[in-house]
PDB file of C-alpha atoms in Angstrom:
ATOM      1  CA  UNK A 991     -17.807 -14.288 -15.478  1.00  0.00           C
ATOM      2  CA  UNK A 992     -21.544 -12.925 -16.621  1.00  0.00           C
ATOM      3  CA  UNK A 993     -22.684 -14.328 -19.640  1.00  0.00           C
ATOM      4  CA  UNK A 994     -22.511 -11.139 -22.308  1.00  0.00           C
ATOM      5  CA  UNK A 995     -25.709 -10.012 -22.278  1.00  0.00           C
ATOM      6  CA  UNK A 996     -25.925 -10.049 -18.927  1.00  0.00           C
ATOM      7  CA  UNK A 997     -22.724  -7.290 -18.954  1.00  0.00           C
ATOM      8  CA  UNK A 998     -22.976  -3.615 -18.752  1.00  0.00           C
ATOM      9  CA  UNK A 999     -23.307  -1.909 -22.085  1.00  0.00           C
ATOM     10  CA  UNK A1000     -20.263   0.903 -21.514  1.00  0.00           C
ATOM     11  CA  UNK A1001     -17.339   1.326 -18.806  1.00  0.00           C
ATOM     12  CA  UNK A1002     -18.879   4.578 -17.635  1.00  0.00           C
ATOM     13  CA  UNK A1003     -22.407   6.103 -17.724  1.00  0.00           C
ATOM     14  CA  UNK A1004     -22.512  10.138 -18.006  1.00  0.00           C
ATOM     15  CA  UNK A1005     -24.334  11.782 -14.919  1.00  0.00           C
ATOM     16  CA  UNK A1006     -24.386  15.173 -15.651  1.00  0.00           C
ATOM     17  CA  UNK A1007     -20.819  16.474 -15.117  1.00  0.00           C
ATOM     18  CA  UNK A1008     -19.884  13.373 -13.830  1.00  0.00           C
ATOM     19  CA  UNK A1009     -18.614   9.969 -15.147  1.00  0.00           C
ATOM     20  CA  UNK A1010     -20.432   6.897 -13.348  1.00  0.00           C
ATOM     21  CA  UNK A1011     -18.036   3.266 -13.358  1.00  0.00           C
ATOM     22  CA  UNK A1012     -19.752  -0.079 -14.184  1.00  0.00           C
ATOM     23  CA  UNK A1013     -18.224  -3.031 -12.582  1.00  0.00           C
ATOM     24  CA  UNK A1014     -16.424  -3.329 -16.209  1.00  0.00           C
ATOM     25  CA  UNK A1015     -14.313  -0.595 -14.685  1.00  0.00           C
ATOM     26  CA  UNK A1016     -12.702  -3.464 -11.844  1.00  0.00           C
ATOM     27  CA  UNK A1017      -9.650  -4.202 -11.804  1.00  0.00           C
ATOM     28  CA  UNK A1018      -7.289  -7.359 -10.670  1.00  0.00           C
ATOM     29  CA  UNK A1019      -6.177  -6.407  -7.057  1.00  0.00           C
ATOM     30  CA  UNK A1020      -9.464  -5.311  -4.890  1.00  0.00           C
ATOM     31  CA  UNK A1021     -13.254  -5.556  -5.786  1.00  0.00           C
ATOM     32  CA  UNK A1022     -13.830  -1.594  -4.701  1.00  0.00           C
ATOM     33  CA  UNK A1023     -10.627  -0.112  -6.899  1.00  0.00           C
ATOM     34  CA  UNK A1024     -10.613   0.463 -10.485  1.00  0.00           C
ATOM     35  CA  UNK A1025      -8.124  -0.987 -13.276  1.00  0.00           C
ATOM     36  CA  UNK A1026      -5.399   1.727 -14.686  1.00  0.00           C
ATOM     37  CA  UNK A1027      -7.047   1.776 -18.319  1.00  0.00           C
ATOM     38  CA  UNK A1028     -10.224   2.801 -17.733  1.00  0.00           C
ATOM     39  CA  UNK A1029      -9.127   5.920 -15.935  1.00  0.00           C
ATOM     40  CA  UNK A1030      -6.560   6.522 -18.232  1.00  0.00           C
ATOM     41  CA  UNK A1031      -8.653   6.246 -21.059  1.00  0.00           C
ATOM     42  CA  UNK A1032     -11.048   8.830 -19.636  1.00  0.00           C
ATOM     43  CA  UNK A1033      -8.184  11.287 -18.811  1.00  0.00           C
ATOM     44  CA  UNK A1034      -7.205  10.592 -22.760  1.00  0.00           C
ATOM     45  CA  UNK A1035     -10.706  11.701 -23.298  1.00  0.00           C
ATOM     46  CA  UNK A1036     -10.166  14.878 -21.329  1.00  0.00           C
ATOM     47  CA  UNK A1037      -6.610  15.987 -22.721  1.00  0.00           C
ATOM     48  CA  UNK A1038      -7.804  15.623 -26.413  1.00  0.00           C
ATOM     49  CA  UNK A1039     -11.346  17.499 -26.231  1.00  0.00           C
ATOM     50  CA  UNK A1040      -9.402  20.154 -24.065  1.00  0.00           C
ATOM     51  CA  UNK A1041      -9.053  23.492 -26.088  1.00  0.00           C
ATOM     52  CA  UNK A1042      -8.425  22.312 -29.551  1.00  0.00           C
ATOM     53  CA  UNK A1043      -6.214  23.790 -31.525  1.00  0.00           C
ATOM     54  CA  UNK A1044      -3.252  23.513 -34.067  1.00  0.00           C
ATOM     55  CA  UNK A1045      -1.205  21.503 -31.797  1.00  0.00           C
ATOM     56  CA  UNK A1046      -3.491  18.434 -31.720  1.00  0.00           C
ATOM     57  CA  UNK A1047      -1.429  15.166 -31.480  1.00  0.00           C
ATOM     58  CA  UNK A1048      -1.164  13.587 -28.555  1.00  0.00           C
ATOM     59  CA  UNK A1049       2.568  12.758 -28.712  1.00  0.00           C
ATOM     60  CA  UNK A1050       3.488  11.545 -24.930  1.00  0.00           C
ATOM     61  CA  UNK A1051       0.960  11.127 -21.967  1.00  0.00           C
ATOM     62  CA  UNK A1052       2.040  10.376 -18.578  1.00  0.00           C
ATOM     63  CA  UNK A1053      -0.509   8.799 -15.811  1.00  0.00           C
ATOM     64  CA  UNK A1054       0.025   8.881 -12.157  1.00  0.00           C
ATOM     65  CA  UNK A1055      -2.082   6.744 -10.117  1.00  0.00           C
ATOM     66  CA  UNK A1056      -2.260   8.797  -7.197  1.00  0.00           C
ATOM     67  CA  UNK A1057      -4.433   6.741  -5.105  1.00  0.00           C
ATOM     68  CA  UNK A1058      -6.493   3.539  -5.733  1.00  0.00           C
ATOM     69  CA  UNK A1059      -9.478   4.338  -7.767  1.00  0.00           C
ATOM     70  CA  UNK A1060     -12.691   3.823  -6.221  1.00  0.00           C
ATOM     71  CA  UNK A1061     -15.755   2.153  -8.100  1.00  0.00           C
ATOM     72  CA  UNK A1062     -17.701   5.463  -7.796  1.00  0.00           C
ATOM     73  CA  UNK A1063     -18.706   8.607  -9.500  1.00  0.00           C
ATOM     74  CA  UNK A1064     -15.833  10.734 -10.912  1.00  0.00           C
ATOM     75  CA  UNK A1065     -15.360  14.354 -11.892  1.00  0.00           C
ATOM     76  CA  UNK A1066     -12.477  15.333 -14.286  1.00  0.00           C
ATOM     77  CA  UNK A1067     -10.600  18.744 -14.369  1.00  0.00           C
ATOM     78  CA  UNK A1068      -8.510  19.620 -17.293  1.00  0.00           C
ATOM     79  CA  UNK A1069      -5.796  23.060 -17.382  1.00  0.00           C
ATOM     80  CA  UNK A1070      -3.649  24.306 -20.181  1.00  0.00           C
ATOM     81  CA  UNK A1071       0.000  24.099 -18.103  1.00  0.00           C
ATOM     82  CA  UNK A1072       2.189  25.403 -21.565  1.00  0.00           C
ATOM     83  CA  UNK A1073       0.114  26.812 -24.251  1.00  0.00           C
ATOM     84  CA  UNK A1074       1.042  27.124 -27.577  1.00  0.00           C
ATOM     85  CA  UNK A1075       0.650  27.085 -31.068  1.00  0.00           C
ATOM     86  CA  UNK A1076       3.515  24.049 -31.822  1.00  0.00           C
ATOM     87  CA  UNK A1077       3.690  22.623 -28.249  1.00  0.00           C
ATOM     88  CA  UNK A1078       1.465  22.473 -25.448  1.00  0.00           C
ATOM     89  CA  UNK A1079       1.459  20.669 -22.171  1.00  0.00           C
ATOM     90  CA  UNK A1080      -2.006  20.223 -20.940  1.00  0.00           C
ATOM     91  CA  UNK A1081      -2.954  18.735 -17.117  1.00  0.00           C
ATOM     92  CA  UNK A1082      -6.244  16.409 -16.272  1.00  0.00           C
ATOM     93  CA  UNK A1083      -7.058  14.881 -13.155  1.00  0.00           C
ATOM     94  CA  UNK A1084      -9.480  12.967 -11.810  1.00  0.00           C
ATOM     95  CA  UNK A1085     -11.309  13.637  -8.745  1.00  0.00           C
ATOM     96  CA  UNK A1086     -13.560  10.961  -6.662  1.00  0.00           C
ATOM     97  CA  UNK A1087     -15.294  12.491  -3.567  1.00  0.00           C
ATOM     98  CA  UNK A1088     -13.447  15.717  -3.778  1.00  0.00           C
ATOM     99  CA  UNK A1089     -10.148  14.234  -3.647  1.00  0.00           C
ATOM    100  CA  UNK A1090      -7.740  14.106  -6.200  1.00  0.00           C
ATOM    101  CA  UNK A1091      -6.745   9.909  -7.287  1.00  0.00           C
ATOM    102  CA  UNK A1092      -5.439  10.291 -10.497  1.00  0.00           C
ATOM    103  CA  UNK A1093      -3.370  13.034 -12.662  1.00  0.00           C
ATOM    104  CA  UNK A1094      -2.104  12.935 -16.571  1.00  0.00           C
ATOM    105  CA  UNK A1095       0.399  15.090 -18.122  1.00  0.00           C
ATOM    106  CA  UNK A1096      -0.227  15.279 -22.035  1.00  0.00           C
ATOM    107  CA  UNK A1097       2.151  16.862 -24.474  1.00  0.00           C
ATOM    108  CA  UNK A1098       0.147  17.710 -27.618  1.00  0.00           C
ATOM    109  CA  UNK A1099       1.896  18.431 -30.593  1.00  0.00           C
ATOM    110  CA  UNK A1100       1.249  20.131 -33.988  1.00  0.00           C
ATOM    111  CA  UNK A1101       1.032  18.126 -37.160  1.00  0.00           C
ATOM    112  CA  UNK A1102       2.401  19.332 -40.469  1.00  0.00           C
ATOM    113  CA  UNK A1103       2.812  17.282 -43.663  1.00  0.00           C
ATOM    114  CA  UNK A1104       6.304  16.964 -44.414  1.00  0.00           C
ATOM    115  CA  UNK A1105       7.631  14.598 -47.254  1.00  0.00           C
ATOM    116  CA  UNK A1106      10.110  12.004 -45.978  1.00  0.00           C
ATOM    117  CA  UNK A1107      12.130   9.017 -47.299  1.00  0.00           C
ATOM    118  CA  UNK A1108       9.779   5.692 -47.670  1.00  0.00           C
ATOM    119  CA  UNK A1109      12.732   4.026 -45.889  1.00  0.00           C
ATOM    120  CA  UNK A1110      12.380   6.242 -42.384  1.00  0.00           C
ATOM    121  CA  UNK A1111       9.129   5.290 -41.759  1.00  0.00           C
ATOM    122  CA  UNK A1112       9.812   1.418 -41.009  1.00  0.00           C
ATOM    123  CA  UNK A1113       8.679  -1.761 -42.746  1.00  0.00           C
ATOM    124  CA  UNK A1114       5.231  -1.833 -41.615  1.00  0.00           C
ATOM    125  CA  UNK A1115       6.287  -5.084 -39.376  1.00  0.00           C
ATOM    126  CA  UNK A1116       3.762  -5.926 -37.018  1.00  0.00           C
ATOM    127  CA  UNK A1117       2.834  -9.257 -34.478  1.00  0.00           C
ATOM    128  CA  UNK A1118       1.134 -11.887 -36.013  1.00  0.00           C
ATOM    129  CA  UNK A1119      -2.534 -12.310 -35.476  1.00  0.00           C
ATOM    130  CA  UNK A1120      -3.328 -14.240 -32.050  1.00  0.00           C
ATOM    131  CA  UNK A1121      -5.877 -16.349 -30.149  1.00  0.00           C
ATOM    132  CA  UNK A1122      -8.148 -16.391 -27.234  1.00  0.00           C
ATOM    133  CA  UNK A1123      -6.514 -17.502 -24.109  1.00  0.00           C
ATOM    134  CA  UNK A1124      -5.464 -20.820 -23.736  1.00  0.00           C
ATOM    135  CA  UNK A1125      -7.388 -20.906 -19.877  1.00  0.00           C
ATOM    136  CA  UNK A1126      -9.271 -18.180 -18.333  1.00  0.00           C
ATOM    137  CA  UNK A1127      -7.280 -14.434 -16.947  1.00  0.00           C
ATOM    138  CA  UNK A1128      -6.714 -15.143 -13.603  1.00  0.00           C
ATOM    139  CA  UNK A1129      -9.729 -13.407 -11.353  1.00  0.00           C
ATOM    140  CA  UNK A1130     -10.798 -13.001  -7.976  1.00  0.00           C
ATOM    141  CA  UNK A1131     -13.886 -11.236  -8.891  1.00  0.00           C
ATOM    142  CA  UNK A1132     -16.561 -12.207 -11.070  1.00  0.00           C
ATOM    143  CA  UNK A1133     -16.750  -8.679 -13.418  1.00  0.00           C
ATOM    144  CA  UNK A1134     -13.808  -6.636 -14.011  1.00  0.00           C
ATOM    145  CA  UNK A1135     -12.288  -4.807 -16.762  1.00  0.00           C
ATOM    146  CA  UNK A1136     -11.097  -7.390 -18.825  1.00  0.00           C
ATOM    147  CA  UNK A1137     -14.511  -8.452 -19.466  1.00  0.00           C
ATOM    148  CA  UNK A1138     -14.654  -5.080 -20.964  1.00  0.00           C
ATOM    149  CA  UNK A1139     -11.818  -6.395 -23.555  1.00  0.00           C
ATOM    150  CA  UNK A1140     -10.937  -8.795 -26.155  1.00  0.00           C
ATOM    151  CA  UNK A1141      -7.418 -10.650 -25.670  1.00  0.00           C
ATOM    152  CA  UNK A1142      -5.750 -12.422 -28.472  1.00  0.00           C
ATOM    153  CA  UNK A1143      -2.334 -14.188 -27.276  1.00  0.00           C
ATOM    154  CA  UNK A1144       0.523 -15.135 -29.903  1.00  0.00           C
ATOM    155  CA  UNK A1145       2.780 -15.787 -26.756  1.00  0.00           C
ATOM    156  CA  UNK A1146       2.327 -15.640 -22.776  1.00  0.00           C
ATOM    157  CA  UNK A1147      -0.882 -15.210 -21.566  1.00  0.00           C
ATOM    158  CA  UNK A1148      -2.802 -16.736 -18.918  1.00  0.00           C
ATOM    159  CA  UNK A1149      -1.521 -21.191 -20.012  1.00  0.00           C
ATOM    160  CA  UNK A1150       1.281 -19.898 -21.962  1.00  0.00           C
ATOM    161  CA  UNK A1151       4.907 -19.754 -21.077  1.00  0.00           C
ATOM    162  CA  UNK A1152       6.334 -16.997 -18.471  1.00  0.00           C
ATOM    163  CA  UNK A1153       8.157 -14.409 -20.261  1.00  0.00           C
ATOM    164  CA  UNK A1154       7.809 -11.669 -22.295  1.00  0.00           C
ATOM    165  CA  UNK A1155       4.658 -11.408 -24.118  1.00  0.00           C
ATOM    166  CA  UNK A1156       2.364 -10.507 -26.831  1.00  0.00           C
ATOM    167  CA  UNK A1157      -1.191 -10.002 -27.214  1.00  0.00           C
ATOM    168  CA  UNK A1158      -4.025  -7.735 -29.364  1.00  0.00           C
ATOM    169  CA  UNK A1159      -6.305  -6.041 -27.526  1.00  0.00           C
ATOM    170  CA  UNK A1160     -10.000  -4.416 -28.427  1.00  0.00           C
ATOM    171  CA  UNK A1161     -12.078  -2.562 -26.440  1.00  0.00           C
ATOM    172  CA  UNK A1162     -15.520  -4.845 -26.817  1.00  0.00           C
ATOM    173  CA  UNK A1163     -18.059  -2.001 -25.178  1.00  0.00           C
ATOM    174  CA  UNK A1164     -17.663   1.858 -25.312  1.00  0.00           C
ATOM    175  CA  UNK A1165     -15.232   3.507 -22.669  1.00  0.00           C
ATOM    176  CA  UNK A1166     -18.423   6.036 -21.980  1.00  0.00           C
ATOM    177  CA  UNK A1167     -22.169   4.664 -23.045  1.00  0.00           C
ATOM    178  CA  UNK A1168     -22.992   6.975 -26.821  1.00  0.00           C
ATOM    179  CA  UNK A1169     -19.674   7.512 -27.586  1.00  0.00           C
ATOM    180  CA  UNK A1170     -17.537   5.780 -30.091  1.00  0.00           C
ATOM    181  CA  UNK A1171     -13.592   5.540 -28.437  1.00  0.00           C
ATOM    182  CA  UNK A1172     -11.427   7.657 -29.958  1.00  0.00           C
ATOM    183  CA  UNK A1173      -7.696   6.472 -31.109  1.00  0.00           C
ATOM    184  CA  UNK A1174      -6.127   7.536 -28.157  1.00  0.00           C
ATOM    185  CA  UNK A1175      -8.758   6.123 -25.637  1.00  0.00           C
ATOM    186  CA  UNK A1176      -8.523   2.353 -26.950  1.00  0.00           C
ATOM    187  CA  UNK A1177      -4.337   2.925 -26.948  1.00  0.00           C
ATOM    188  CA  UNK A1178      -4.411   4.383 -23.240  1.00  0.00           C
ATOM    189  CA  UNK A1179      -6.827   1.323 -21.986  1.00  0.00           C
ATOM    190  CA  UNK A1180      -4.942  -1.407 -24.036  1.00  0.00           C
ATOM    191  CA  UNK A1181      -1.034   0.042 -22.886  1.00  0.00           C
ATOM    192  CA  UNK A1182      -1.712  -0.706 -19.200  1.00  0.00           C
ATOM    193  CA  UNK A1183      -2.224  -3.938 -19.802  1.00  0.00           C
ATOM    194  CA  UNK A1184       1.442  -4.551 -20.424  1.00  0.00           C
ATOM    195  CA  UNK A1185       2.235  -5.730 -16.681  1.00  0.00           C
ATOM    196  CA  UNK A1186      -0.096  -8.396 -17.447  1.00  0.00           C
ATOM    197  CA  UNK A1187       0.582  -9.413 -20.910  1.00  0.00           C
ATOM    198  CA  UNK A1188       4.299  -9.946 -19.744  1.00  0.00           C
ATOM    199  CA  UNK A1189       4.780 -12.166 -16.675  1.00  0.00           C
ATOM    200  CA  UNK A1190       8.153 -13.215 -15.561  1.00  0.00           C
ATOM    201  CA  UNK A1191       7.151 -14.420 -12.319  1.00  0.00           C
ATOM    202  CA  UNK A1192       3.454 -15.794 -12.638  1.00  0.00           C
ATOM    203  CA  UNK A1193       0.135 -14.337 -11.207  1.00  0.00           C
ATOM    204  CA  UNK A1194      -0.346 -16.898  -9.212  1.00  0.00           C
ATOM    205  CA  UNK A1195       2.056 -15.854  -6.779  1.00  0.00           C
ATOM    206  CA  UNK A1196       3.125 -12.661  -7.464  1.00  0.00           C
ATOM    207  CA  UNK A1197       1.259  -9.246  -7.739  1.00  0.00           C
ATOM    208  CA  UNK A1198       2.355  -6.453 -10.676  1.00  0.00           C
ATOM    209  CA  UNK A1199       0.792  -3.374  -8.883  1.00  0.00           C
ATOM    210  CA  UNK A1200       1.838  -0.364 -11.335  1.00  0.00           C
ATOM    211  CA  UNK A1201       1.294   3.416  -9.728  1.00  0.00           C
ATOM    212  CA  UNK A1202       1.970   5.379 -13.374  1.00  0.00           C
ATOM    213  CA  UNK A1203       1.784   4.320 -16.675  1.00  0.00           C
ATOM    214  CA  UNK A1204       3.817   6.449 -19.400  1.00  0.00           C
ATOM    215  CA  UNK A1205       2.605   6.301 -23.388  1.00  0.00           C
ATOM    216  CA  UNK A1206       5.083   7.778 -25.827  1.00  0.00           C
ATOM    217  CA  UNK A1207       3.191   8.111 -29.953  1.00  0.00           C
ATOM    218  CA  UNK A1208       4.675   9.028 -33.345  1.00  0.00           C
ATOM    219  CA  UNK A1209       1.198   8.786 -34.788  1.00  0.00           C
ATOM    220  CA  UNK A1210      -2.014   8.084 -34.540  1.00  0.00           C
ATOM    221  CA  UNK A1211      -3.690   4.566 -34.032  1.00  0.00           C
ATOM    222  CA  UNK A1212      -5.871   2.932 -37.006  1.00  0.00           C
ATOM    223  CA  UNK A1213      -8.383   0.265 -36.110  1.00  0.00           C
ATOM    224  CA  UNK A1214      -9.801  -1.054 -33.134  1.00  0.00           C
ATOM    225  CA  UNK A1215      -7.365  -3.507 -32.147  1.00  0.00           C
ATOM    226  CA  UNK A1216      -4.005  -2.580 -30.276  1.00  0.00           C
ATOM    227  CA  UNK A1217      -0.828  -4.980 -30.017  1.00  0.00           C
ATOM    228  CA  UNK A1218       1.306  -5.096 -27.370  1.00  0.00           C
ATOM    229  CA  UNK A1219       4.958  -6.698 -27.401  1.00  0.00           C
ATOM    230  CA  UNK A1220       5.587  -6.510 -23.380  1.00  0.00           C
ATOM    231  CA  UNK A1221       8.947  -7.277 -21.314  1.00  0.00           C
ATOM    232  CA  UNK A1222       8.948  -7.198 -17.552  1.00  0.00           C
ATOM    233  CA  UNK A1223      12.564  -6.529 -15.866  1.00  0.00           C
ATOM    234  CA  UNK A1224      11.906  -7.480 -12.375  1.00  0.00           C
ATOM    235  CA  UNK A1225      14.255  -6.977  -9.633  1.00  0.00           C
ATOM    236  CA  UNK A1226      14.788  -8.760  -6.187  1.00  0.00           C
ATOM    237  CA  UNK A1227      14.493  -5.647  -4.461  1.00  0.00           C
ATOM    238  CA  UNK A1228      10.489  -5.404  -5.399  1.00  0.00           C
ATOM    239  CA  UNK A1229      10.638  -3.397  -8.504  1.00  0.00           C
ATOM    240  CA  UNK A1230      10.443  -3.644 -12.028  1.00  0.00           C
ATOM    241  CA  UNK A1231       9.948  -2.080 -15.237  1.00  0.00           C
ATOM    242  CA  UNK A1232       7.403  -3.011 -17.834  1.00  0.00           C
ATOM    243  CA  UNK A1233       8.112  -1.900 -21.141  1.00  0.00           C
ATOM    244  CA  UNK A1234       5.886  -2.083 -24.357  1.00  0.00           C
ATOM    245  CA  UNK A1235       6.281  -1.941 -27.849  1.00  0.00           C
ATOM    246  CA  UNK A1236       2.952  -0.628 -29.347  1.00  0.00           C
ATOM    247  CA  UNK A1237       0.968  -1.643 -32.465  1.00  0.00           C
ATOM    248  CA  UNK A1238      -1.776  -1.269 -34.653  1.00  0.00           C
ATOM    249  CA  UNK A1239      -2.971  -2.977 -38.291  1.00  0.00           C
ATOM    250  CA  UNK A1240      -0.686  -0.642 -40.048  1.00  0.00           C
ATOM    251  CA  UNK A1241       2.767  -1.152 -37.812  1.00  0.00           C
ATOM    252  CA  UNK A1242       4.263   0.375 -35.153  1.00  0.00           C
ATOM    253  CA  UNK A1243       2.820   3.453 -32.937  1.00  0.00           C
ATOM    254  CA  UNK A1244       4.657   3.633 -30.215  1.00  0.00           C
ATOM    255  CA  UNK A1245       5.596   2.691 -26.402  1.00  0.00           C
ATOM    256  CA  UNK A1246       4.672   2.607 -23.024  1.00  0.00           C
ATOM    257  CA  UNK A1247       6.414   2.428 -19.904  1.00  0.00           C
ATOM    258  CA  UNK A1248       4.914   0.991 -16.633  1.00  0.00           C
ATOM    259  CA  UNK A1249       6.837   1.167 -13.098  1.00  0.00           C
ATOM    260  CA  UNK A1250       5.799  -1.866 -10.733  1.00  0.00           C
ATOM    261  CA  UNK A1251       5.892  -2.638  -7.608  1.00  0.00           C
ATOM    262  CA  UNK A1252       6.439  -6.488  -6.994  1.00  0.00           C
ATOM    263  CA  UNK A1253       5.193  -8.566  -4.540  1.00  0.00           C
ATOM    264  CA  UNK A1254       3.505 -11.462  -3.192  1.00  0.00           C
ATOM    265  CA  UNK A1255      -0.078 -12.704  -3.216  1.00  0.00           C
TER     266      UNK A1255
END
């Protein structure tokens, strides 16, 4: 790892219409293919700029990770699919080279104050504060995205048991150099962490490739830092299901889903 000066200063650099990755945009399983959060942030970036309107929130976002995601310039298209003044569904992809390697699904929702029992909103509850990793994340290459992060364990993590796990997550730079990450970007990069965060198996010998990520929220994130409380279900056929309870300094926000596919180093 490069001391942090020597880092780049965002994620992505703006070119024009297009969005250029820093190696901070790397992720675990080849040195030319991005991690899922920083593409999923950007697509977050995409769906909530995208004809705003009355219905604003960001309730549910699906990901698909169509193809691996090169370490190269990308261009992002965004459609209304349902539009709407209570419910829309709104489509972004992103394109590398002309082709098409990842594609979101967002359902935006309107918000309207309503007055409701102090006992249906929950108790606030929240994971405890953590610390830094016990031992260094597991890397094969020496910049990657979580260099672009901040990781604070209260169980699992890289020297901590296998198991379900939970962690606190920060973005440390900007997603895209001059801008400030919105709510929904730093909950979209933190959420596909949770393949990592849990580890049944071990990443020593075992690789947690996940081709979609799926974030379900009830309301919008406060702060910078994002908990996740992850459990990994892995099955002897090659699959599993990772699936995380989200947090922020207030309590819960909501959950994300992650389909894996197993296998060996």
């Amino acid at each position: 790892m490069l001391e942090p000066d020597a880092l780049p200063d965002a994620v992505f650099h703006p070119d024009g219409g297009r969005l250029v990755p820093t190696e901070l945009a790397r992720g675990p399983w080849s040195p030319h293919a991005q991690h899922g959060g920083p593409p999923a942030a950007l697509l977050a970036r995409a769906v909530e700029s995208f004809e705003p309107g009355p219905a604003a929130h960001v309730a549910r976002m699906t990901v698909e990770l169509l193809r691996p995601v090169p370490l190269s310039p990308l261009e992002i298209t965004t459609r209304m699919v349902r539009p709407g003044k209570k419910v829309q569904l709104v489509e972004a992809s992103v394109h590398a080279d002309g082709t098409e390697v990842v594609r979101a699904t967002a359902l935006r929702l309107r918000e309207q104050p309503l007055e409701l029992p102090a006992d249906a909103l929950g108790s606030g509850d929240r994971p405890p504060a953590g610390e830094p990793p016990e031992r260094a994340l597991i890397r094969d290459y020496p910049v990657s995205f979580g260099d672009a992060v901040e990781f604070r364990f209260v169980r699992g993590g890289p020297g901590g048991a296998l198991g379900p796990g939970t962690c606190w997550i920060r973005l440390a730079v900007p997603l895209v150099a001059g801008e400030v990450p919105s709510p929904l970007q730093r909950v979209m990069a933190a959420a596909d962490f949770g393949n990592g965060v849990s580890s049944p198996l071990g990443w020593e010998r075992y690789t947690y490739v996940n081709p979609d990520l799926t974030v379900a929220l009830h309301r919008e994130a406060v702060g910078e830092w994002i908990g996740l409380d992850a459990t990994t279900w892995p099955d002897p056929a090659g699959v599993a299901v990772a699936d995380t309870a989200l947090y922020d300094e207030r309590g819960r926000v909501g959950r994300a889903v992650q389909t894996l596919l197993l296998d060996t180093r």
